[in-house]
PDB file of C-alpha atoms and ligand atoms in Angstrom:
ATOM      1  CA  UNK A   1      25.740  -7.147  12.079  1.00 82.00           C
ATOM      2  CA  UNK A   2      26.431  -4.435   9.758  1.00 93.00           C
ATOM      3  CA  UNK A   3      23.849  -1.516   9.471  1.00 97.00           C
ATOM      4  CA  UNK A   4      20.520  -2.732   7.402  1.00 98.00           C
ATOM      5  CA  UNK A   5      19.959  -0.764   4.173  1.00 98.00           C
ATOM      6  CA  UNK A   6      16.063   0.029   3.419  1.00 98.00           C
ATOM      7  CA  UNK A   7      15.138   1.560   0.157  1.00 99.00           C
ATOM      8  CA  UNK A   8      13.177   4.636  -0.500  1.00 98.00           C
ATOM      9  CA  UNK A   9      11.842   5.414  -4.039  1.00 98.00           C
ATOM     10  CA  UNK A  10      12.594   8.925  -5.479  1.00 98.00           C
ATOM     11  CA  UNK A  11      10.470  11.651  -6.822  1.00 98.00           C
ATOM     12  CA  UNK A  12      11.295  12.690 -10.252  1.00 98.00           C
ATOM     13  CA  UNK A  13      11.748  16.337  -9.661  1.00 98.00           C
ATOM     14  CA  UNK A  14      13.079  19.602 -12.569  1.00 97.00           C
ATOM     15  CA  UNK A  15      15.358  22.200 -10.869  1.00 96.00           C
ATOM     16  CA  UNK A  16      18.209  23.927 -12.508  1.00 96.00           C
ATOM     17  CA  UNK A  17      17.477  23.150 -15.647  1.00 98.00           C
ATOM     18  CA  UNK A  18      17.640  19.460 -15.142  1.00 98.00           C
ATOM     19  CA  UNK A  19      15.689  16.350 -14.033  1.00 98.00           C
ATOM     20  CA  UNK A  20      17.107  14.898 -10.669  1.00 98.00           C
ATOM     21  CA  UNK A  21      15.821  11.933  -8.683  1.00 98.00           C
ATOM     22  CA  UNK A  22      14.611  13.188  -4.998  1.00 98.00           C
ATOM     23  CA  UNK A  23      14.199  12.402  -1.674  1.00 98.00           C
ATOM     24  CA  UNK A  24      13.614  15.028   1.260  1.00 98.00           C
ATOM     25  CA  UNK A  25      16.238  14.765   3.751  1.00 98.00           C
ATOM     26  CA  UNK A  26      13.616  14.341   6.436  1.00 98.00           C
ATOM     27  CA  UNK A  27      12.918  10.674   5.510  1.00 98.00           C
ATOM     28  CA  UNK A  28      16.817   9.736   5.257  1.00 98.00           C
ATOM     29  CA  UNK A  29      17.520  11.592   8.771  1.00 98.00           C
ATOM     30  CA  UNK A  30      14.266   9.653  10.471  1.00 98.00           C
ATOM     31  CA  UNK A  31      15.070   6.583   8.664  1.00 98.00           C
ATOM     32  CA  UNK A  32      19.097   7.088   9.898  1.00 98.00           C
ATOM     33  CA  UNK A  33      18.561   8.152  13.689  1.00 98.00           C
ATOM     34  CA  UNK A  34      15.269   7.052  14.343  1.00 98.00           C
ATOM     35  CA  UNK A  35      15.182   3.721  13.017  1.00 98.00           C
ATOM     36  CA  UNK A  36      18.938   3.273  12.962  1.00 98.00           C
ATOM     37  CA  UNK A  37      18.941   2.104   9.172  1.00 98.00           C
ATOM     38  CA  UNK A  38      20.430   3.352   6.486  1.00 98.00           C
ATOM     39  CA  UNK A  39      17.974   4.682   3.778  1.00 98.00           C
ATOM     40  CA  UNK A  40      19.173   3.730  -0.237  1.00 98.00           C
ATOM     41  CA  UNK A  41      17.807   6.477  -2.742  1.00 98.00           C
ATOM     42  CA  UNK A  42      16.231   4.221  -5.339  1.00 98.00           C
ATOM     43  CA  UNK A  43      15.848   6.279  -8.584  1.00 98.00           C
ATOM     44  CA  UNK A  44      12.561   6.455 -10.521  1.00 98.00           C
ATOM     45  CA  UNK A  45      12.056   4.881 -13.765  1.00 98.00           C
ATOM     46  CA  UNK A  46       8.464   4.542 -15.798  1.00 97.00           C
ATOM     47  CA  UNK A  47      10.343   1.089 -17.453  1.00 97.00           C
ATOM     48  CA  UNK A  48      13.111  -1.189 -17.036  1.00 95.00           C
ATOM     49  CA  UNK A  49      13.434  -2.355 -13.459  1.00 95.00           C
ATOM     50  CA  UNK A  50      13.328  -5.480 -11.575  1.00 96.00           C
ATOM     51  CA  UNK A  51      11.679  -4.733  -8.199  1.00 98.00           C
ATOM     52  CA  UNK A  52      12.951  -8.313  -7.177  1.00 98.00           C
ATOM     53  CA  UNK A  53      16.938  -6.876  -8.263  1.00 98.00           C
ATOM     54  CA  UNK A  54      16.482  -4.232  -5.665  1.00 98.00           C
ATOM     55  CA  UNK A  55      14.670  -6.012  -2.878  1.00 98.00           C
ATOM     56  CA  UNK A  56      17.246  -8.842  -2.971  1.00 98.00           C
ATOM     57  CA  UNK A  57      19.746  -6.226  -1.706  1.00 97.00           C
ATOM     58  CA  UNK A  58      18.243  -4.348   0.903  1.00 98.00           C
ATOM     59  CA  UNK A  59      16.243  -5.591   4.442  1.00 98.00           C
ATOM     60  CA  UNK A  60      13.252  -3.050   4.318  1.00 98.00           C
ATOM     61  CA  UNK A  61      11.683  -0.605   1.704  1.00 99.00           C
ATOM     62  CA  UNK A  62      10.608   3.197   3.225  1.00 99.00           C
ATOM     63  CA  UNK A  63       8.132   4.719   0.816  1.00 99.00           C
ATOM     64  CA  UNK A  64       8.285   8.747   1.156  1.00 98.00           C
ATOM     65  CA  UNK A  65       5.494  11.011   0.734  1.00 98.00           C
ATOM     66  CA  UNK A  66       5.635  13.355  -2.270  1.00 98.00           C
ATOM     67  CA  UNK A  67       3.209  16.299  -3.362  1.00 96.00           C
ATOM     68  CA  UNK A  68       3.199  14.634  -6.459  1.00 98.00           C
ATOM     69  CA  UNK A  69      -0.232  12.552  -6.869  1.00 98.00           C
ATOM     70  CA  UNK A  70      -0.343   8.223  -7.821  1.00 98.00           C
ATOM     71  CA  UNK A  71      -2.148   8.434 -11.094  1.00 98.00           C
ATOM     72  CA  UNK A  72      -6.032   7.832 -11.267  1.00 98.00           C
ATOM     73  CA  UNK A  73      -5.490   5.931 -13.949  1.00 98.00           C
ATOM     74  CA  UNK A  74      -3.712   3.041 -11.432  1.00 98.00           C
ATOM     75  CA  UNK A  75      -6.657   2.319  -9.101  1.00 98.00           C
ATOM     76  CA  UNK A  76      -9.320   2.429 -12.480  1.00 97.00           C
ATOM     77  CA  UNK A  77     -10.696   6.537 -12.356  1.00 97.00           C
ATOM     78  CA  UNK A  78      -9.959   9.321 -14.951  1.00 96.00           C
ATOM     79  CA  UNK A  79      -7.215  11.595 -14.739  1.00 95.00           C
ATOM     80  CA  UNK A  80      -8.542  15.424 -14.517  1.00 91.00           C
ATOM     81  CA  UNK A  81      -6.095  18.021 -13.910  1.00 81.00           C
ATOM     82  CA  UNK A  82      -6.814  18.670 -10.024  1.00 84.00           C
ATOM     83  CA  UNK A  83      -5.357  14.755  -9.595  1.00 89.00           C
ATOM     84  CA  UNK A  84      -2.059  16.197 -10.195  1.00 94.00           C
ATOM     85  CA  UNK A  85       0.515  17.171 -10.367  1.00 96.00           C
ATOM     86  CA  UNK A  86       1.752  13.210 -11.414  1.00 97.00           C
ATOM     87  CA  UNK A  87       5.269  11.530 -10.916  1.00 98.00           C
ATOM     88  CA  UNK A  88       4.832   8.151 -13.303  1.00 98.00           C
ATOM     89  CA  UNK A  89       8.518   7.510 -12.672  1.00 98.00           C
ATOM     90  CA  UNK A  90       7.984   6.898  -9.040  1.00 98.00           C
ATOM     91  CA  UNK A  91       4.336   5.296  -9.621  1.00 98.00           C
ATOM     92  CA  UNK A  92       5.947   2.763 -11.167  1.00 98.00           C
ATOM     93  CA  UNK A  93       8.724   1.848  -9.028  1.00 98.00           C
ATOM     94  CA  UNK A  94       7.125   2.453  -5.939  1.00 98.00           C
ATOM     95  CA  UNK A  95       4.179   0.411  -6.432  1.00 98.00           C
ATOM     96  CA  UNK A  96       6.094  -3.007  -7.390  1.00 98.00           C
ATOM     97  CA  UNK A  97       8.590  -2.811  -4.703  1.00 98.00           C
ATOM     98  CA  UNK A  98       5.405  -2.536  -1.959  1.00 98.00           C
ATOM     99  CA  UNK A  99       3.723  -5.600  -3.522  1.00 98.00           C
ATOM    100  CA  UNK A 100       6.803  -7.632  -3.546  1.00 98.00           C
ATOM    101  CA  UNK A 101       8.292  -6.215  -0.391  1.00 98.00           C
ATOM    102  CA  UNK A 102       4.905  -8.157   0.947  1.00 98.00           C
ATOM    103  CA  UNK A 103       5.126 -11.140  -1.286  1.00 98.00           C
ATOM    104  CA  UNK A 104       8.685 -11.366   0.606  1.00 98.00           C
ATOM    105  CA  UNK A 105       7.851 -10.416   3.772  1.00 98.00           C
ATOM    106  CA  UNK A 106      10.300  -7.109   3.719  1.00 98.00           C
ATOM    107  CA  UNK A 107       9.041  -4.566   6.336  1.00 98.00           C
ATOM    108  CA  UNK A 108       7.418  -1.720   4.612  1.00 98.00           C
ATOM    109  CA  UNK A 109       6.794   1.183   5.912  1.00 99.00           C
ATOM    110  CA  UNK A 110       4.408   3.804   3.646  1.00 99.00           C
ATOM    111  CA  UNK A 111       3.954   7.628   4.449  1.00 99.00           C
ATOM    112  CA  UNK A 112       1.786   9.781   3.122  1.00 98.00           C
ATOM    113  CA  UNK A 113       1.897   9.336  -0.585  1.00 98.00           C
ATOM    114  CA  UNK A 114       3.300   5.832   0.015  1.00 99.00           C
ATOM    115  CA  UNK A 115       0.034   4.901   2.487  1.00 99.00           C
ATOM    116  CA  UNK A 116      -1.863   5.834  -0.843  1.00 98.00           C
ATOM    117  CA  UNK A 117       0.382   3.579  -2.897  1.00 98.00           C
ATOM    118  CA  UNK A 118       0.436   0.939  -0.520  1.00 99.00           C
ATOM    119  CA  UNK A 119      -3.395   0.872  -1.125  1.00 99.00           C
ATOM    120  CA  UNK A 120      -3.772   1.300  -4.321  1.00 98.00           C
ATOM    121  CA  UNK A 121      -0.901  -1.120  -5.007  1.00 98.00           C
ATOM    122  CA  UNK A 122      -2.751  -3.385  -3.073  1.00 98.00           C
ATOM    123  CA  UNK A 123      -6.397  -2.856  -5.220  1.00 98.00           C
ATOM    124  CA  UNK A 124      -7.505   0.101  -3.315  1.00 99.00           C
ATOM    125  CA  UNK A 125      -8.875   3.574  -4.658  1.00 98.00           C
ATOM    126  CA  UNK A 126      -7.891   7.262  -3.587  1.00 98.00           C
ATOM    127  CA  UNK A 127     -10.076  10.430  -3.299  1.00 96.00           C
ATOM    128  CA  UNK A 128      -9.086  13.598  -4.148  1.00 95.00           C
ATOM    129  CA  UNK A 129      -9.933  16.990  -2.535  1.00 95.00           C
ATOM    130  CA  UNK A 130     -11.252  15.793   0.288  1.00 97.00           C
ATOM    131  CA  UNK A 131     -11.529  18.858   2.189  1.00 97.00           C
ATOM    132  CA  UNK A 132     -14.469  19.749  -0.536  1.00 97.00           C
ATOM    133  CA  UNK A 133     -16.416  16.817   0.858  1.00 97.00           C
ATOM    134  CA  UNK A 134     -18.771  17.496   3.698  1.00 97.00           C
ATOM    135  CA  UNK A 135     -17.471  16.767   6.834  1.00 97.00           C
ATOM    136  CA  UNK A 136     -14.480  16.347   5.534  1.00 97.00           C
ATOM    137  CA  UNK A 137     -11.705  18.485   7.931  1.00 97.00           C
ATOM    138  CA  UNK A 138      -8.950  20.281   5.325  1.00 97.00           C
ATOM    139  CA  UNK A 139      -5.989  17.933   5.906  1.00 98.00           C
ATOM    140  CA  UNK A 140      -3.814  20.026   3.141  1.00 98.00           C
ATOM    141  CA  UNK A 141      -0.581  21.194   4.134  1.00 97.00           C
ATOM    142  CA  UNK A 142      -0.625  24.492   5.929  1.00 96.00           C
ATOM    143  CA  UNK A 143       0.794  27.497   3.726  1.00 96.00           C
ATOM    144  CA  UNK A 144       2.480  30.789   4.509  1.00 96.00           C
ATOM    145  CA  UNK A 145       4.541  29.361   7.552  1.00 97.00           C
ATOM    146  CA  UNK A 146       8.001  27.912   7.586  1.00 98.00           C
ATOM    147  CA  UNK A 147       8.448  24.061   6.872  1.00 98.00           C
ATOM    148  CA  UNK A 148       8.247  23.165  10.988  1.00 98.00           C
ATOM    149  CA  UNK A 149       4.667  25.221  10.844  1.00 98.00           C
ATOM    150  CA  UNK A 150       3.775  23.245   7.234  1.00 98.00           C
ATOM    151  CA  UNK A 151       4.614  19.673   9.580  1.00 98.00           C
ATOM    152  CA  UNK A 152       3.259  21.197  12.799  1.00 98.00           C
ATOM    153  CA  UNK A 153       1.389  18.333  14.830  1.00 98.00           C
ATOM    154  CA  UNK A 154      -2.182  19.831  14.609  1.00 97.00           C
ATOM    155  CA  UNK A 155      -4.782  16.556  14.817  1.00 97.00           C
ATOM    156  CA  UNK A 156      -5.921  14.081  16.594  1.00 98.00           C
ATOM    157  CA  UNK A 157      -6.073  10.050  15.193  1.00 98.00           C
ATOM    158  CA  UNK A 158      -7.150   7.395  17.096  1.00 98.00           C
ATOM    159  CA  UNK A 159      -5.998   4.247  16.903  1.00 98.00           C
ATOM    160  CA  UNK A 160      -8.236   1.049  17.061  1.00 98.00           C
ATOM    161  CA  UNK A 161      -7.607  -1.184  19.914  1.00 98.00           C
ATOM    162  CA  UNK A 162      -6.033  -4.479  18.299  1.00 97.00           C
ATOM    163  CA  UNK A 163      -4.221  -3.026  15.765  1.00 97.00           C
ATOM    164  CA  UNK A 164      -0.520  -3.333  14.654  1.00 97.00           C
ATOM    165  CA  UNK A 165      -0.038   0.667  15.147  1.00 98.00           C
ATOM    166  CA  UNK A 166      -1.729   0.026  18.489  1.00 98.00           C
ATOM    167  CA  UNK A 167       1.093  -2.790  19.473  1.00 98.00           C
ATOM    168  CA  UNK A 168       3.499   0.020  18.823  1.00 98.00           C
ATOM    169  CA  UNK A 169       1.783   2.855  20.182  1.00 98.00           C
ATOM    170  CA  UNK A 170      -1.313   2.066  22.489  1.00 98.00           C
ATOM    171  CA  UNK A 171      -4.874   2.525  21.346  1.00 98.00           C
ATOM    172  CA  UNK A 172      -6.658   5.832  21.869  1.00 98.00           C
ATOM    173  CA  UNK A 173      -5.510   8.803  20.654  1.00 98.00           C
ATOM    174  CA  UNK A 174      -2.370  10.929  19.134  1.00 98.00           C
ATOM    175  CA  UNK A 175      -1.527  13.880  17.414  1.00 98.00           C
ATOM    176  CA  UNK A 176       0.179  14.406  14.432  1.00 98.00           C
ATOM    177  CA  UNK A 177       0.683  16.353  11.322  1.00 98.00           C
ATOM    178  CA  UNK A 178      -1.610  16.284   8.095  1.00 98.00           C
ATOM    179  CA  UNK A 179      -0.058  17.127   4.655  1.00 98.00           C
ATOM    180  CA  UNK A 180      -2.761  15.980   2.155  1.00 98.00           C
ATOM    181  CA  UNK A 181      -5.158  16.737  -0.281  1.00 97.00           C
ATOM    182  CA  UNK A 182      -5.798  13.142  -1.299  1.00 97.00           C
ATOM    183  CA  UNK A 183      -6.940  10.203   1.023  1.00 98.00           C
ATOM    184  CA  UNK A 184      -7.761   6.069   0.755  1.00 98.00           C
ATOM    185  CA  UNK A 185     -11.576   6.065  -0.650  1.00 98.00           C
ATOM    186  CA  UNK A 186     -11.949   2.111  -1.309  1.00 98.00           C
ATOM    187  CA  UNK A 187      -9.646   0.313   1.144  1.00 98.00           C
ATOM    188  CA  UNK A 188      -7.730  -2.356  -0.693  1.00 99.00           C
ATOM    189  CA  UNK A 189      -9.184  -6.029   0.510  1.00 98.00           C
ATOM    190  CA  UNK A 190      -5.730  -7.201   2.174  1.00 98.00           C
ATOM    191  CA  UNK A 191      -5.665  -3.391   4.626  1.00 98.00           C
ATOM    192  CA  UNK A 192      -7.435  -3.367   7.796  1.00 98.00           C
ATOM    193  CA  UNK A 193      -7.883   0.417   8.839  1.00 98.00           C
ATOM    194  CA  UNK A 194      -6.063   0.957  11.929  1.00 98.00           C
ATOM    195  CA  UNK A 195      -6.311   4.991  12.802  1.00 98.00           C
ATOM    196  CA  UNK A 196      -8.784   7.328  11.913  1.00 98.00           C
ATOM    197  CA  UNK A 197      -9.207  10.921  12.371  1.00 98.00           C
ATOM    198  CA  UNK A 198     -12.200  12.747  13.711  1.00 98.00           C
ATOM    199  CA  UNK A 199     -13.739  13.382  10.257  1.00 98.00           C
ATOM    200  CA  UNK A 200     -13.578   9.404   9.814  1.00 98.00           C
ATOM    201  CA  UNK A 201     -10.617  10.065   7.019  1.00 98.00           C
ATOM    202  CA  UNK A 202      -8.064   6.698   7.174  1.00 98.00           C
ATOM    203  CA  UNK A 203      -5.011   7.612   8.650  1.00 98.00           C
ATOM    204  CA  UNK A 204      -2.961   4.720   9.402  1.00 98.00           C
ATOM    205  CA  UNK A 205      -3.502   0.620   7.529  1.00 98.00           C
ATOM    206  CA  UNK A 206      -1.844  -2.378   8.386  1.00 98.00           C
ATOM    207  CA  UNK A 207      -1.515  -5.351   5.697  1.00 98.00           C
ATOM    208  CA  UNK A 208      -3.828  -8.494   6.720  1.00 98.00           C
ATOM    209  CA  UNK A 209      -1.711 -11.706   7.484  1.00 97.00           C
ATOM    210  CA  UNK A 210       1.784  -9.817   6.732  1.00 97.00           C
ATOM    211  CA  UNK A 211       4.664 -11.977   7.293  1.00 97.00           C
ATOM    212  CA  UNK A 212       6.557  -8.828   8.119  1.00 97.00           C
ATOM    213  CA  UNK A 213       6.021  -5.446   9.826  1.00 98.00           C
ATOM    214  CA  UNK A 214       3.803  -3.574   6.507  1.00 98.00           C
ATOM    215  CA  UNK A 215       1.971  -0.423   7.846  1.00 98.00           C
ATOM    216  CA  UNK A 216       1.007   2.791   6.220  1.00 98.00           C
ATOM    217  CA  UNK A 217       0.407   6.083   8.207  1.00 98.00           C
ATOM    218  CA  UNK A 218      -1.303   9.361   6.282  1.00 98.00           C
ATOM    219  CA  UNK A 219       0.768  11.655   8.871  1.00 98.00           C
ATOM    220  CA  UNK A 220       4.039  12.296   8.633  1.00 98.00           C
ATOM    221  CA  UNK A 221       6.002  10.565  10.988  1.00 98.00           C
ATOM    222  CA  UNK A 222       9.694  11.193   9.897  1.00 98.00           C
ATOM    223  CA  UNK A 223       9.758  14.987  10.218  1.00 98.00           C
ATOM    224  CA  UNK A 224       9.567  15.102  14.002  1.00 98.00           C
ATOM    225  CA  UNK A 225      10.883  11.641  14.452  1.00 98.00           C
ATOM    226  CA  UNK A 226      13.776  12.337  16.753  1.00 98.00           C
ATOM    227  CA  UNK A 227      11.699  14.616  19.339  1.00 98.00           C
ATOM    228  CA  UNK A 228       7.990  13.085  18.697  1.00 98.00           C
ATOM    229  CA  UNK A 229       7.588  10.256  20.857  1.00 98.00           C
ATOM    230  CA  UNK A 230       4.862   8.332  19.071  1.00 98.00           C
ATOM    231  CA  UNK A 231       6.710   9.380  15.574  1.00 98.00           C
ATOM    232  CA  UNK A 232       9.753   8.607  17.175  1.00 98.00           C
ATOM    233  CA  UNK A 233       8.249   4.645  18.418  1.00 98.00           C
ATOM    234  CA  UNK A 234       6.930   4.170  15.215  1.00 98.00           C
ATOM    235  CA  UNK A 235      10.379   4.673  13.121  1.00 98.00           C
ATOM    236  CA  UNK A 236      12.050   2.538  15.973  1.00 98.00           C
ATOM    237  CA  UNK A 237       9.585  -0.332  15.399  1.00 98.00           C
ATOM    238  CA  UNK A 238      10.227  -0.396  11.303  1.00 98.00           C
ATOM    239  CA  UNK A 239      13.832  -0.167  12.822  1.00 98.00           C
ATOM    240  CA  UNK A 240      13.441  -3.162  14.715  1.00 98.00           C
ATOM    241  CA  UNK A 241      11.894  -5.063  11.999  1.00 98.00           C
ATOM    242  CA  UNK A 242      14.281  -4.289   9.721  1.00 98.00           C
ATOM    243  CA  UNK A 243      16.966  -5.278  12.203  1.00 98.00           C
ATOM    244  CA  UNK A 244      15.431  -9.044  12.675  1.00 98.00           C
ATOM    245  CA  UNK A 245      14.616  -9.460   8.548  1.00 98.00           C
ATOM    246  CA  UNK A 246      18.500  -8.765   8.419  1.00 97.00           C
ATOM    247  CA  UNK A 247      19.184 -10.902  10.605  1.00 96.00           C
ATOM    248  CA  UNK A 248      17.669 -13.751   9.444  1.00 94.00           C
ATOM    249  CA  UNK A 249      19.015 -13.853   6.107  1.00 89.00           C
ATOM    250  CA  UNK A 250      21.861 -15.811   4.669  1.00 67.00           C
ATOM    251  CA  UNK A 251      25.005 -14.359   5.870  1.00 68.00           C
ATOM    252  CA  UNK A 252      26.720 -12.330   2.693  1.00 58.00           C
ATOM    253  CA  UNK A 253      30.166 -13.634   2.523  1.00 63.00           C
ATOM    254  CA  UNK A 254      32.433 -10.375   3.301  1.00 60.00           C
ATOM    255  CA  UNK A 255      35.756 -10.113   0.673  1.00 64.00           C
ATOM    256  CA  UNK A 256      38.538 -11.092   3.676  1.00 66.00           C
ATOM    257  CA  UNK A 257      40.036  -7.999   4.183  1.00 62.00           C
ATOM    258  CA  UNK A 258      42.689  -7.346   2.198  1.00 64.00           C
ATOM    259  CA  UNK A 259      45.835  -8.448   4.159  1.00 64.00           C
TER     260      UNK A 259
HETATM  261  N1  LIG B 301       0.133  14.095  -2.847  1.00 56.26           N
HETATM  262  C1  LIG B 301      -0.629  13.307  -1.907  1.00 56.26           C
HETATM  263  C2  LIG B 301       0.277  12.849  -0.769  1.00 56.26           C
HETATM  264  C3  LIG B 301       0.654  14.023   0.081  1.00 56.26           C
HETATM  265  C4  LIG B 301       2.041  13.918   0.667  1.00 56.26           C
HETATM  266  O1  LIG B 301       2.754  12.920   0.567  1.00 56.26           O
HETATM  267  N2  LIG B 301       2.435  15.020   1.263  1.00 56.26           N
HETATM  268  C5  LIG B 301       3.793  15.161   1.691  1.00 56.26           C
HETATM  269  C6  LIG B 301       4.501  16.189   0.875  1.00 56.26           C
HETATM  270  C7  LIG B 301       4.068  17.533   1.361  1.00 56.26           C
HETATM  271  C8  LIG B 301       4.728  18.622   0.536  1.00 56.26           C
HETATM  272  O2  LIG B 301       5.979  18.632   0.454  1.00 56.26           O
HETATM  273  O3  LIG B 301       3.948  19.361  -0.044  1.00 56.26           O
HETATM  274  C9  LIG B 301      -1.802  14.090  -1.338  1.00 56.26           C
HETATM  275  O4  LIG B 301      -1.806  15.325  -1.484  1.00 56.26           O
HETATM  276  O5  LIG B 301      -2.682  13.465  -0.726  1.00 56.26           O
END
């Protein structure tokens, strides 16, 4: 079988001067040597795509995290300025391509950002600022230290007993790394929560009834995903998954090599 080909929606992002569509390397490396697949840059677009077009060409979809926000406007709330900063582009590619990649039963797998797509694709709402809430631990991303201190495993989840993370990891409890200001506030109705942290925030959702692996983690799985064992287990599982939807579709008649 040749390699399986997952996609991953870009950021819009401005640098020299111009607009570029973006993905960190992190989630192409993970996606490459963790989960052994090969990870398609999709580029963003507010208009003009067929989610279906994409999805028919590729076994899995790998939805990044971003510091860019889903707009309040998606899951029914006003925009105010601390919701952003906004990427509509990728809003509105990501969020088709999870709820047909479920329809279809693609495996999914949503970080970060894409956990809070996944749910709010799915009917769910986000809060933002959580560490202003009471109780609420500061899960932003750690400043003044290199990128390996911003991604530095630094809390504890646990993991119900039962769960689809828990088939892949055990129940109990894990660290991992927390880069996030925002977090799921209404949990769509098709998510069961599956990790929590200690302040009770939702770190990790399955989809209810999937046909397909579909899971969303808050943490960041993909930067440590070659020397993180659970990170590592969880990229080899979407690998897996990917591996057997590949493998059960119609065989794509290869050109006969050229004599
Ligand atoms: N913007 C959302 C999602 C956070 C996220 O995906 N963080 C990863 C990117 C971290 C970075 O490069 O700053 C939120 O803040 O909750």
């Amino acid at each position: 079988m040749t390699k399986p080909i997952v996609a991953i929606p870009a950021d819009i992002r401005s640098f020299d001067g111009a607009t570029w569509h973006a993905v960190q390397h992190q989630y192409l490396r993970a996606a490459l040597n963790a989960a052994g697949v090969m990870a398609f840059i999709i580029p963003a677009f507010e208009a003009g795509y067929d989610a279906d077009a994409i999805l028919d060409r590729v076994d899995g979809l790998l939805v990044s995290g971003s510091a860019s926000n889903v707009h309040p406007s998606l899951y029914g709330a006003e925009a105010t300025e601390r919701d952003g900063p906004f990427d509509p582009a990728r809003d509105a590619t990501s969020l088709p391509l999870i709820r047909r990649a479920i329809d279809r039963a693609i495996p999914l797998l949503a970080i970060c950002r894409g956990i809070q797509e996944l749910n709010v694709a799915l009917g769910g709402s986000l809060a933002s600022e959580i560490h202003e809430e009471p109780g609420i631990w500061d899960h932003r991303r750690p400043e003044g230290v290199d990128r390996d201190g911003m991604y530095a495993i630094r809390q504890t989840v646990h993991i119900k007993a039962g769960s689809c993370i828990a088939d892949i990891l055990g129940p109990g409890d894990i660290r991992v790394n927390s880069l996030h200001r925002q977090a799921i506030a209404r949990t769509a109705p098709r998510l069961q929560v599956e990790a929590t942290a200690e302040d009770g925030t939702v770190e990790a959702v399955s989809v209810i009834d999937a046909r397909a692996f579909a899971v969303g983690v808050q943490w960041h799985p993909e930067y440590w995903a070659e020397t993180d064992a659970a990170s590592n287990r969880l990229f080899a599982a979407f690998g897996g998954a990917v591996r057997s939807y590949a493998a059960g579709k119609l065989p794509v008649i290869t050109a006969q090599a050229s004599a």
